[in-house]
Short mmCIF file of C-alpha atoms in Angstrom, two decimals:
data_model
loop_
_atom_site.label_atom_id
_atom_site.label_comp_id
_atom_site.label_asym_id
_atom_site.label_seq_id
_atom_site.Cartn_x
_atom_site.Cartn_y
_atom_site.Cartn_z
CA UNK A 180 38.69 -10.54 -61.11
CA UNK A 181 36.31 -12.47 -58.86
CA UNK A 182 34.59 -10.32 -56.22
CA UNK A 183 33.12 -11.72 -52.99
CA UNK A 184 31.14 -9.52 -50.58
CA UNK A 185 30.95 -10.57 -46.91
CA UNK A 186 27.58 -9.23 -45.73
CA UNK A 187 25.28 -9.52 -42.73
CA UNK A 188 23.31 -6.67 -41.21
CA UNK A 189 23.69 -8.33 -37.80
CA UNK A 190 26.88 -7.45 -35.95
CA UNK A 191 29.17 -9.86 -34.14
CA UNK A 192 28.72 -12.75 -36.58
CA UNK A 193 32.33 -12.92 -37.80
CA UNK A 194 32.29 -10.79 -40.97
CA UNK A 195 35.68 -9.17 -40.43
CA UNK A 196 37.25 -12.39 -39.13
CA UNK A 197 35.99 -14.18 -42.25
CA UNK A 198 37.16 -11.40 -44.58
CA UNK A 199 40.69 -11.16 -43.14
CA UNK A 200 41.42 -14.86 -42.90
CA UNK A 201 39.78 -15.87 -46.18
CA UNK A 202 41.81 -13.19 -47.98
CA UNK A 203 45.02 -14.35 -46.28
CA UNK A 204 44.42 -18.00 -47.18
CA UNK A 205 43.62 -17.09 -50.80
CA UNK A 206 46.85 -15.10 -51.03
CA UNK A 207 48.74 -18.07 -49.57
CA UNK A 208 47.32 -20.19 -52.39
CA UNK A 209 48.83 -17.84 -54.97
CA UNK A 210 45.81 -15.64 -55.68
CA UNK A 211 46.50 -11.92 -56.01
CA UNK A 212 44.00 -10.72 -53.42
CA UNK A 213 42.59 -7.28 -52.55
CA UNK A 214 40.85 -6.96 -49.18
CA UNK A 215 38.63 -3.88 -49.34
CA UNK A 216 37.09 -2.52 -46.11
CA UNK A 217 33.69 -0.84 -46.48
CA UNK A 218 33.02 -0.62 -42.73
CA UNK A 219 33.67 2.86 -41.19
CA UNK A 220 34.94 1.18 -38.01
CA UNK A 221 38.08 0.10 -39.92
CA UNK A 222 38.38 -3.27 -38.19
CA UNK A 223 40.31 -4.83 -41.08
CA UNK A 224 43.16 -2.40 -40.48
CA UNK A 225 42.98 -3.07 -36.74
CA UNK A 226 43.03 -6.85 -37.28
CA UNK A 227 46.07 -6.57 -39.58
CA UNK A 228 48.11 -4.18 -37.41
CA UNK A 229 47.83 -1.22 -39.80
CA UNK A 230 48.32 1.92 -37.63
CA UNK A 231 45.17 4.00 -37.73
CA UNK A 232 47.01 7.30 -37.31
CA UNK A 233 49.06 6.61 -40.46
CA UNK A 234 46.12 5.95 -42.79
CA UNK A 235 46.09 9.08 -44.96
CA UNK A 236 43.76 7.80 -47.68
CA UNK A 237 41.01 5.21 -47.45
CA UNK A 238 38.09 3.71 -49.33
CA UNK A 239 36.20 6.89 -48.47
CA UNK A 240 38.52 8.83 -50.82
CA UNK A 241 37.98 6.27 -53.58
CA UNK A 242 34.19 6.56 -53.35
CA UNK A 243 34.22 10.34 -52.97
CA UNK A 244 36.35 11.00 -56.07
CA UNK A 245 35.15 8.11 -58.21
CA UNK A 246 37.18 6.25 -60.86
CA UNK A 247 38.12 9.45 -62.69
CA UNK A 248 38.79 11.61 -59.64
CA UNK A 249 42.54 11.23 -59.43
CA UNK A 250 42.67 8.79 -56.50
CA UNK A 251 43.71 5.31 -57.60
CA UNK A 252 43.31 2.06 -55.72
CA UNK A 253 47.11 1.80 -55.58
CA UNK A 254 47.19 5.15 -53.70
CA UNK A 255 45.10 3.65 -50.92
CA UNK A 256 46.31 0.07 -50.51
CA UNK A 257 48.75 -1.31 -47.93
CA UNK A 258 50.75 -4.46 -48.66
CA UNK A 259 50.04 -6.96 -45.88
CA UNK A 260 51.90 -9.96 -47.26
CA UNK A 261 52.94 -11.42 -50.56
CA UNK A 262 49.84 -11.37 -52.75
CA UNK A 263 47.61 -9.62 -50.19
CA UNK A 264 46.80 -5.88 -50.27
CA UNK A 265 44.44 -4.00 -47.96
CA UNK A 266 42.35 -0.98 -48.92
CA UNK A 267 41.51 0.29 -45.40
CA UNK A 268 38.51 2.36 -44.39
CA UNK A 269 38.17 5.29 -42.00
CA UNK A 270 35.49 7.14 -40.06
CA UNK A 271 35.13 9.46 -43.07
CA UNK A 272 33.29 6.60 -44.74
CA UNK A 273 30.34 7.15 -42.38
CA UNK A 274 29.51 10.43 -44.11
CA UNK A 275 29.95 9.28 -47.69
CA UNK A 276 26.24 8.55 -48.15
CA UNK A 277 25.34 12.20 -47.66
CA UNK A 278 28.19 13.35 -49.90
CA UNK A 279 27.01 11.12 -52.74
CA UNK A 280 23.29 11.77 -52.23
CA UNK A 281 22.89 13.59 -55.56
CA UNK A 282 25.44 11.60 -57.59
CA UNK A 283 23.77 9.67 -60.45
CA UNK A 284 26.19 6.76 -60.01
CA UNK A 285 26.16 6.68 -56.22
CA UNK A 286 25.33 2.97 -56.05
CA UNK A 287 27.83 2.01 -58.81
CA UNK A 288 30.94 3.84 -57.59
CA UNK A 289 32.60 0.77 -56.12
CA UNK A 290 31.84 -1.33 -59.20
CA UNK A 291 33.47 1.31 -61.42
CA UNK A 292 36.50 1.58 -59.12
CA UNK A 293 37.09 -2.18 -59.04
CA UNK A 294 36.78 -2.30 -62.81
CA UNK A 295 40.03 -0.30 -62.99
CA UNK A 296 41.98 -3.06 -61.18
CA UNK A 297 40.32 -6.11 -62.73
CA UNK A 298 43.64 -7.12 -64.32
CA UNK A 299 45.73 -6.38 -61.21
CA UNK A 300 44.04 -8.84 -58.84
CA UNK A 301 42.56 -12.31 -59.13
CA UNK A 302 40.22 -11.85 -56.19
CA UNK A 303 38.61 -9.01 -54.24
CA UNK A 304 37.00 -9.60 -50.84
CA UNK A 305 34.77 -6.81 -49.51
CA UNK A 306 34.12 -6.49 -45.76
CA UNK A 307 30.74 -4.75 -45.41
CA UNK A 308 29.29 -2.75 -42.47
CA UNK A 309 26.62 -4.24 -40.16
CA UNK A 310 23.68 -2.51 -41.81
CA UNK A 311 21.83 -1.90 -45.04
CA UNK A 312 22.67 1.35 -46.79
CA UNK A 313 24.58 2.88 -49.67
CA UNK A 314 27.85 1.18 -48.70
CA UNK A 315 26.27 -2.28 -48.67
CA UNK A 316 24.42 -1.64 -51.94
CA UNK A 317 27.70 -0.60 -53.58
CA UNK A 318 29.26 -3.87 -52.42
CA UNK A 319 26.30 -5.92 -53.67
CA UNK A 320 26.39 -4.16 -57.04
CA UNK A 321 30.12 -4.83 -57.43
CA UNK A 322 30.08 -8.46 -56.23
CA UNK A 323 29.84 -11.68 -58.19
CA UNK A 324 28.79 -13.58 -55.09
CA UNK A 325 27.89 -12.98 -51.44
CA UNK A 326 28.86 -14.85 -48.28
CA UNK A 327 26.55 -14.39 -45.29
CA UNK A 328 28.33 -15.39 -42.07
CA UNK A 329 25.75 -16.60 -39.56
CA UNK A 330 26.71 -17.14 -35.95
CA UNK A 331 25.27 -20.40 -34.64
CA UNK A 332 23.88 -18.57 -31.60
CA UNK A 333 20.86 -16.57 -30.53
CA UNK A 334 18.75 -14.75 -33.15
CA UNK A 335 21.10 -15.74 -35.97
CA UNK A 336 18.37 -16.94 -38.33
CA UNK A 337 16.49 -13.63 -38.39
CA UNK A 338 19.49 -11.66 -39.65
CA UNK A 339 20.21 -14.23 -42.37
CA UNK A 340 16.61 -14.24 -43.59
CA UNK A 341 16.55 -10.44 -43.77
CA UNK A 342 19.82 -10.45 -45.68
CA UNK A 343 18.39 -12.96 -48.14
CA UNK A 344 15.41 -10.65 -48.72
CA UNK A 345 17.73 -7.67 -49.24
CA UNK A 346 19.80 -9.50 -51.86
CA UNK A 347 16.71 -10.62 -53.74
CA UNK A 348 15.22 -7.12 -53.62
CA UNK A 349 18.46 -5.63 -54.96
CA UNK A 350 18.60 -8.24 -57.72
CA UNK A 351 15.11 -7.36 -58.90
CA UNK A 352 15.71 -3.62 -58.58
CA UNK A 353 18.92 -3.32 -60.59
CA UNK A 354 18.90 -6.56 -62.53
CA UNK A 355 22.20 -7.68 -61.00
CA UNK A 356 21.94 -11.31 -59.89
CA UNK A 357 24.53 -12.64 -57.45
CA UNK A 358 25.00 -16.07 -55.93
CA UNK A 359 24.80 -16.03 -52.16
CA UNK A 360 25.87 -18.68 -49.70
CA UNK A 361 25.32 -18.94 -45.94
CA UNK A 362 28.46 -19.62 -43.88
CA UNK A 363 27.87 -20.94 -40.32
CA UNK A 364 30.43 -19.41 -37.96
CA UNK A 365 31.46 -19.75 -34.29
CA UNK A 366 30.09 -23.30 -34.37
CA UNK A 367 30.53 -25.38 -31.21
CA UNK A 368 29.42 -28.94 -31.87
CA UNK A 369 29.36 -29.64 -28.12
CA UNK A 370 26.35 -27.38 -27.51
CA UNK A 371 22.83 -28.50 -28.32
CA UNK A 372 21.79 -24.98 -29.32
CA UNK A 373 24.51 -24.70 -31.99
CA UNK A 374 23.51 -28.06 -33.47
CA UNK A 375 19.84 -27.06 -33.55
CA UNK A 376 20.55 -23.73 -35.25
CA UNK A 377 22.77 -25.43 -37.82
CA UNK A 378 19.92 -27.83 -38.54
CA UNK A 379 17.45 -24.94 -38.94
CA UNK A 380 19.83 -23.19 -41.33
CA UNK A 381 19.97 -26.32 -43.49
CA UNK A 382 16.18 -26.63 -43.44
CA UNK A 383 15.53 -23.03 -44.41
CA UNK A 384 18.33 -22.33 -46.89
CA UNK A 385 18.95 -25.83 -48.21
CA UNK A 386 21.85 -26.03 -50.65
CA UNK A 387 22.63 -22.35 -50.11
CA UNK A 388 24.27 -23.30 -46.81
CA UNK A 389 27.96 -23.91 -47.45
CA UNK A 390 29.22 -27.44 -46.72
CA UNK A 391 31.85 -25.80 -44.51
CA UNK A 392 31.51 -24.45 -40.97
CA UNK A 393 33.91 -22.14 -39.15
CA UNK A 394 34.25 -23.77 -35.76
CA UNK A 395 34.67 -21.77 -32.59
CA UNK A 396 38.41 -21.42 -32.14
CA UNK A 397 40.18 -19.15 -29.67
CA UNK A 398 43.20 -18.89 -31.98
CA UNK A 399 41.16 -16.76 -34.39
CA UNK A 400 40.52 -14.15 -31.71
CA UNK A 401 44.09 -14.30 -30.50
CA UNK A 402 45.35 -13.74 -34.05
CA UNK A 403 43.17 -10.64 -34.43
CA UNK A 404 44.39 -9.23 -31.12
CA UNK A 405 47.99 -9.59 -32.35
CA UNK A 406 47.16 -7.98 -35.69
CA UNK A 407 47.86 -11.12 -37.73
CA UNK A 408 45.81 -13.39 -39.98
CA UNK A 409 45.52 -16.99 -38.87
CA UNK A 410 47.97 -18.00 -41.63
CA UNK A 411 50.75 -16.21 -39.75
CA UNK A 412 49.63 -16.63 -36.15
CA UNK A 413 48.98 -20.39 -36.06
CA UNK A 414 48.98 -22.27 -39.36
CA UNK A 415 48.29 -25.57 -37.56
CA UNK A 416 45.17 -24.40 -35.71
CA UNK A 417 41.60 -25.56 -36.27
CA UNK A 418 40.72 -22.07 -37.47
CA UNK A 419 43.34 -22.29 -40.21
CA UNK A 420 41.98 -25.69 -41.30
CA UNK A 421 38.43 -24.30 -41.54
CA UNK A 422 39.40 -21.30 -43.66
CA UNK A 423 41.61 -23.46 -45.85
CA UNK A 424 38.61 -25.74 -46.48
CA UNK A 425 36.43 -22.69 -47.23
CA UNK A 426 38.96 -21.32 -49.71
CA UNK A 427 39.27 -24.69 -51.44
CA UNK A 428 35.48 -24.98 -51.81
CA UNK A 429 35.20 -21.48 -53.28
CA UNK A 430 38.02 -22.17 -55.75
CA UNK A 431 36.43 -25.46 -56.78
CA UNK A 432 32.96 -23.92 -57.10
CA UNK A 433 33.13 -20.56 -58.87
CA UNK A 434 29.83 -18.72 -59.42
CA UNK A 435 28.06 -19.11 -62.75
CA UNK A 436 28.70 -16.22 -65.19
CA UNK A 437 26.12 -13.43 -65.28
CA UNK A 438 23.08 -14.26 -67.37
CA UNK A 439 23.30 -18.06 -67.03
CA UNK A 440 20.41 -20.16 -65.93
CA UNK A 441 21.80 -20.70 -62.43
CA UNK A 442 21.93 -17.03 -61.44
CA UNK A 443 18.75 -16.14 -63.25
CA UNK A 444 16.75 -18.96 -61.74
CA UNK A 445 17.90 -18.10 -58.23
CA UNK A 446 16.76 -14.50 -58.60
CA UNK A 447 13.53 -15.22 -60.46
CA UNK A 448 12.40 -17.99 -58.11
CA UNK A 449 13.52 -17.30 -54.53
CA UNK A 450 13.73 -20.45 -52.45
CA UNK A 451 11.17 -20.96 -49.76
CA UNK A 452 11.83 -22.98 -46.62
CA UNK A 453 10.15 -26.05 -48.18
CA UNK A 454 11.86 -25.98 -51.59
CA UNK A 455 15.28 -25.25 -50.07
CA UNK A 456 14.92 -28.09 -47.60
CA UNK A 457 14.14 -30.65 -50.30
CA UNK A 458 17.27 -29.76 -52.32
CA UNK A 459 19.95 -32.33 -51.54
CA UNK A 460 22.87 -32.32 -54.00
CA UNK A 461 24.63 -35.64 -54.06
CA UNK A 462 28.09 -34.15 -54.47
CA UNK A 463 27.93 -31.83 -51.45
CA UNK A 464 30.46 -32.79 -48.75
CA UNK A 465 29.34 -33.16 -45.15
CA UNK A 466 29.63 -30.41 -42.57
CA UNK A 467 32.72 -30.47 -40.42
CA UNK A 468 31.88 -31.81 -36.98
CA UNK A 469 28.17 -31.77 -37.78
CA UNK A 470 26.06 -34.26 -35.79
CA UNK A 471 24.56 -35.68 -39.00
CA UNK A 472 25.98 -36.17 -42.45
CA UNK A 473 22.83 -35.49 -44.45
CA UNK A 474 20.42 -32.59 -44.53
CA UNK A 475 17.37 -33.00 -42.23
CA UNK A 476 14.18 -34.25 -43.84
CA UNK A 477 11.83 -31.48 -44.87
CA UNK A 478 8.34 -31.33 -43.29
CA UNK A 479 5.36 -32.57 -45.27
CA UNK A 480 3.91 -29.56 -47.14
CA UNK A 481 0.45 -31.14 -46.97
CA UNK A 482 0.60 -31.31 -43.19
CA UNK A 483 1.64 -27.65 -42.89
CA UNK A 484 0.11 -25.71 -45.80
CA UNK A 485 1.00 -22.08 -46.40
CA UNK A 486 3.76 -21.97 -43.79
CA UNK A 487 5.41 -18.50 -43.95
CA UNK A 488 9.15 -18.23 -44.49
CA UNK A 489 9.78 -16.63 -41.09
CA UNK A 490 7.89 -19.25 -39.07
CA UNK A 491 11.00 -21.41 -38.64
CA UNK A 492 13.08 -18.45 -37.51
CA UNK A 493 10.41 -17.46 -34.99
CA UNK A 494 10.28 -21.03 -33.70
CA UNK A 495 14.06 -21.06 -33.39
CA UNK A 496 14.10 -17.79 -31.46
CA UNK A 497 11.53 -19.14 -28.98
CA UNK A 498 13.55 -22.31 -28.53
CA UNK A 499 16.74 -20.30 -27.99
CA UNK A 500 15.00 -18.14 -25.38
CA UNK A 501 13.78 -21.22 -23.51
CA UNK A 502 17.27 -22.74 -23.51
CA UNK A 503 18.77 -19.45 -22.38
CA UNK A 504 16.24 -19.19 -19.54
CA UNK A 505 17.00 -22.70 -18.30
CA UNK A 506 20.75 -22.06 -18.49
CA UNK A 507 20.34 -18.78 -16.57
CA UNK A 508 18.34 -20.48 -13.80
CA UNK A 509 20.96 -23.24 -13.49
CA UNK A 510 23.85 -20.75 -13.44
CA UNK A 511 22.10 -18.64 -10.80
CA UNK A 512 21.53 -21.69 -8.61
CA UNK A 513 25.17 -22.70 -8.90
CA UNK A 514 26.31 -19.17 -8.05
CA UNK A 515 24.03 -19.00 -5.01
CA UNK A 516 25.27 -22.40 -3.78
CA UNK A 517 28.92 -21.44 -4.27
CA UNK A 518 28.87 -17.82 -3.21
CA UNK A 519 32.58 -17.46 -2.48
CA UNK A 520 33.69 -14.45 -4.52
CA UNK A 521 31.51 -11.36 -4.14
CA UNK A 522 33.01 -7.98 -4.89
CA UNK A 523 32.21 -6.70 -1.39
CA UNK A 524 31.19 -8.23 1.96
CA UNK A 525 27.55 -8.61 2.82
CA UNK A 526 26.01 -5.61 4.62
CA UNK A 527 25.52 -6.02 8.36
CA UNK A 528 22.29 -7.59 9.47
CA UNK A 529 19.59 -5.02 10.40
CA UNK A 530 19.24 -4.37 14.08
CA UNK A 531 16.10 -5.67 15.86
CA UNK A 532 14.45 -3.66 18.59
CA UNK A 533 14.51 -5.36 22.02
CA UNK A 534 10.74 -5.01 22.30
CA UNK A 535 10.30 -7.48 19.47
CA UNK A 536 12.26 -10.23 21.23
CA UNK A 537 10.63 -12.78 23.50
CA UNK A 538 12.08 -12.48 27.04
CA UNK A 539 13.04 -15.92 28.31
CA UNK A 540 13.76 -16.77 31.96
CA UNK A 541 16.33 -19.35 32.96
CA UNK A 542 15.02 -22.83 33.64
CA UNK A 543 14.27 -23.48 37.34
CA UNK A 544 16.28 -25.98 39.33
CA UNK A 545 14.63 -29.32 40.15
CA UNK A 546 14.03 -28.16 43.73
CA UNK A 547 12.37 -24.92 42.57
CA UNK A 548 10.22 -26.82 40.10
CA UNK A 549 9.02 -29.26 42.75
CA UNK A 550 8.01 -26.42 45.08
CA UNK A 551 6.23 -24.43 42.35
CA UNK A 552 4.16 -27.30 40.90
CA UNK A 553 2.82 -30.58 42.20
CA UNK A 554 3.55 -32.22 38.85
CA UNK A 555 6.59 -34.49 38.88
CA UNK A 556 8.18 -32.89 35.82
CA UNK A 557 8.39 -29.30 34.60
CA UNK A 558 7.32 -28.46 31.06
CA UNK A 559 10.36 -27.18 29.08
CA UNK A 560 10.33 -23.65 27.75
CA UNK A 561 10.54 -23.42 23.94
CA UNK A 562 13.09 -20.92 22.68
CA UNK A 563 11.91 -18.89 19.70
CA UNK A 564 14.76 -17.39 17.67
CA UNK A 565 14.14 -14.20 15.69
CA UNK A 566 13.84 -14.80 11.91
CA UNK A 567 17.13 -14.48 10.03
CA UNK A 568 17.30 -11.42 7.77
CA UNK A 569 17.13 -12.20 4.05
CA UNK A 570 20.58 -12.08 2.48
CA UNK A 571 20.97 -10.09 -0.74
CA UNK A 572 21.53 -12.23 -3.81
CA UNK A 573 24.81 -12.26 -5.72
CA UNK A 574 23.06 -10.44 -8.58
CA UNK A 575 22.01 -7.62 -6.22
CA UNK A 576 25.52 -7.33 -4.81
CA UNK A 577 27.12 -7.15 -8.26
CA UNK A 578 24.53 -4.70 -9.62
CA UNK A 579 25.72 -2.16 -7.07
CA UNK A 580 29.17 -2.21 -8.67
CA UNK A 581 28.21 -2.10 -12.38
CA UNK A 582 29.69 0.87 -14.19
CA UNK A 583 32.87 2.55 -12.96
CA UNK A 584 34.43 2.76 -9.46
CA UNK A 585 37.58 4.22 -7.94
CA UNK A 586 39.57 1.52 -6.10
CA UNK A 587 42.96 1.24 -4.42
CA UNK A 588 44.41 -0.24 -7.63
CA UNK A 589 42.89 2.24 -10.08
CA UNK A 590 39.62 2.81 -11.93
CA UNK A 591 37.49 -0.36 -11.98
CA UNK A 592 35.10 -0.91 -14.92
CA UNK A 593 32.42 -3.59 -14.48
CA UNK A 594 29.72 -4.67 -16.97
CA UNK A 595 27.20 -7.51 -16.64
CA UNK A 596 27.65 -10.59 -18.80
CA UNK A 597 24.26 -11.04 -20.45
CA UNK A 598 25.41 -13.84 -22.72
CA UNK A 599 25.12 -11.83 -25.94
CA UNK A 600 28.69 -10.45 -26.14
CA UNK A 601 31.87 -12.26 -27.12
CA UNK A 602 34.23 -9.42 -26.23
CA UNK A 603 34.29 -6.18 -24.25
CA UNK A 604 36.92 -3.46 -24.23
CA UNK A 605 37.28 0.21 -23.31
CA UNK A 606 38.36 3.11 -25.49
CA UNK A 607 39.04 6.52 -24.02
CA UNK A 608 41.36 9.45 -23.54
CA UNK A 609 43.61 7.35 -21.32
CA UNK A 610 44.49 4.86 -24.13
CA UNK A 611 44.31 7.11 -27.22
CA UNK A 612 40.86 5.66 -28.00
CA UNK A 613 42.39 2.31 -28.85
CA UNK A 614 40.12 -0.45 -27.50
CA UNK A 615 42.76 -3.13 -28.03
CA UNK A 616 44.85 -1.49 -25.28
CA UNK A 617 42.18 -2.05 -22.59
CA UNK A 618 40.34 -5.36 -23.04
CA UNK A 619 37.89 -6.44 -20.34
CA UNK A 620 38.19 -9.93 -18.92
CA UNK A 621 35.20 -12.20 -18.40
CA UNK A 622 34.53 -13.73 -14.98
CA UNK A 623 32.48 -16.86 -15.63
CA UNK A 624 31.68 -17.42 -11.95
CA UNK A 625 30.39 -13.92 -11.27
CA UNK A 626 28.90 -13.34 -14.71
CA UNK A 627 30.61 -9.99 -15.33
CA UNK A 628 33.20 -8.31 -17.57
CA UNK A 629 35.78 -6.20 -15.77
CA UNK A 630 38.96 -4.20 -16.23
CA UNK A 631 41.07 -2.09 -13.87
CA UNK A 632 42.96 0.92 -15.27
CA UNK A 633 45.57 2.85 -13.32
CA UNK A 634 45.44 6.48 -14.53
CA UNK A 635 46.54 9.77 -12.94
CA UNK A 636 44.14 12.38 -11.66
CA UNK A 637 42.13 14.17 -14.33
CA UNK A 638 38.99 14.17 -16.41
CA UNK A 639 38.57 11.37 -18.96
CA UNK A 640 36.09 10.48 -21.68
CA UNK A 641 35.48 6.86 -22.64
CA UNK A 642 33.14 4.47 -24.48
CA UNK A 643 32.62 0.72 -24.30
CA UNK A 644 33.37 -1.48 -27.33
CA UNK A 645 31.14 -4.57 -27.39
CA UNK A 646 31.90 -7.03 -30.20
CA UNK A 647 33.38 -4.17 -32.22
CA UNK A 648 30.38 -1.85 -31.67
CA UNK A 649 31.05 1.40 -29.78
CA UNK A 650 28.35 1.87 -27.15
CA UNK A 651 27.63 4.07 -24.14
CA UNK A 652 28.11 2.77 -20.59
CA UNK A 653 24.48 2.57 -19.33
CA UNK A 654 25.60 2.49 -15.69
CA UNK A 655 27.48 5.81 -15.81
CA UNK A 656 25.05 8.73 -16.03
CA UNK A 657 27.76 11.37 -16.52
CA UNK A 658 27.92 11.94 -20.27
CA UNK A 659 28.65 14.56 -22.92
CA UNK A 660 28.08 14.74 -26.68
CA UNK A 661 30.84 13.90 -29.13
CA UNK A 662 31.36 15.16 -32.72
CA UNK A 663 29.60 12.06 -34.12
CA UNK A 664 26.27 12.88 -32.46
CA UNK A 665 26.68 10.19 -29.80
CA UNK A 666 27.43 10.30 -26.08
CA UNK A 667 30.75 9.76 -24.33
CA UNK A 668 30.85 8.74 -20.68
CA UNK A 669 32.86 10.91 -18.28
CA UNK A 670 34.96 10.03 -15.24
CA UNK A 671 36.73 12.58 -13.04
CA UNK A 672 39.55 11.67 -10.67
CA UNK A 673 40.34 14.47 -8.23
CA UNK A 674 43.33 12.71 -6.64
CA UNK A 675 45.17 9.44 -7.28
CA UNK A 676 43.20 6.44 -6.13
CA UNK A 677 43.31 6.46 -2.28
CA UNK A 678 43.61 3.45 -0.04
CA UNK A 679 39.92 2.68 0.18
CA UNK A 680 38.22 1.35 3.26
CA UNK A 681 35.32 -0.93 3.97
CA UNK A 682 33.38 -2.14 0.97
CA UNK A 683 35.51 -0.20 -1.54
CA UNK A 684 38.69 -1.88 -0.30
CA UNK A 685 37.04 -5.29 -0.49
CA UNK A 686 35.87 -4.52 -4.00
CA UNK A 687 39.42 -3.71 -5.08
CA UNK A 688 40.76 -6.96 -3.63
CA UNK A 689 38.11 -9.01 -5.40
CA UNK A 690 38.46 -7.14 -8.68
CA UNK A 691 42.23 -7.48 -8.87
#
């Protein structure tokens, strides 16, 4: 059985999307595939429409009991389609590290468990959590190879470099050498930033970058929201074509067996930015939609001696920040010039005391002017208008509505769009803590995420879900602790949402 771990300690880079759709495509090609979720957030089950409240056993039970503990892989798996089984996770997986703290085989449990089904499946794909800990080390120990999805966006390089260091450290520590490949994801060839980051990935990682990119495709997100892999949701989409190409490459290029010169040389001599950039295999296909069909030329080592590995990543981060700053200034200028959709009307102009105004008399008639002055013409009086009060910016008007508000249509949730999130949703008492029930929509013109929920009077707890990560609403100061040691936000509705007046009524009209 071939085992592939999908790992990146950075969240929001497409690990779960890659795991689900790669497993589905492999099963479609006739490979008996096991998708094993090692992330306590259980997003694989959510993305495949497995009801969370019906999951009685999970990967947490497998790790807790071990291979001889009476819980088999077959007791945990759900059949998703022909040839594809899912071993879902649960929140209980978050505490497994403490439960196995004194176990002598704590970092080999998953390897031992998968050994029991090596003849049942052809392929196992492991979706790992966004972090480095016991769960990730178990996946690394059990894997033959590692895929590192890297979003072609801000700060992507840093997470990939750290993951490379973790894999090499693990290889030296336990003597288990795995092949790892970098998979560019969410690639938009139309943007200059995505093309630059793809070029930096090629320079730093060289031939370790897969000759396949997963292009940005809205069908992939739509498929996840409907609880289907892309093979079922839209088999003719660009996302399906990308994952089909990825599966074909992996099938055509299996990892070298343990102990061969390929795996040993990769672990014994980690690639630097210079050596990786000079590697240019002649049989490597070109990147899909890439602006160039060959790897960029490596810099002259003599011109830049002793360049550290992270220097390119730092340079990339600075360049991304500069691009982001210019884009933000342009977007702000456009919003100020086209200020047509604020959430509430501008506040009235401040009153000016009469004493501060210049008293002007009416102009005299020609007869009165001739009598008052011997000059043939009267000098006109200059009117001085009071200075116009400074209008609040759109950003200031929106900031007043961030958080949660009671409107005539229901409870309005508003969060700023800072450019770092691909999705926002809300989980709370009012939707059985299911974030897929209350997604937030993105307003490109106003630069905010928003959602309006009509709920009866009562007291409700909620949390925001940003790119799959559960976070606290920073604009709602009413909080309470939850059983997981984190904070839930609180809203209290004394009566059903009244017909608001003034600014609140305007806010409801704009929000809805």
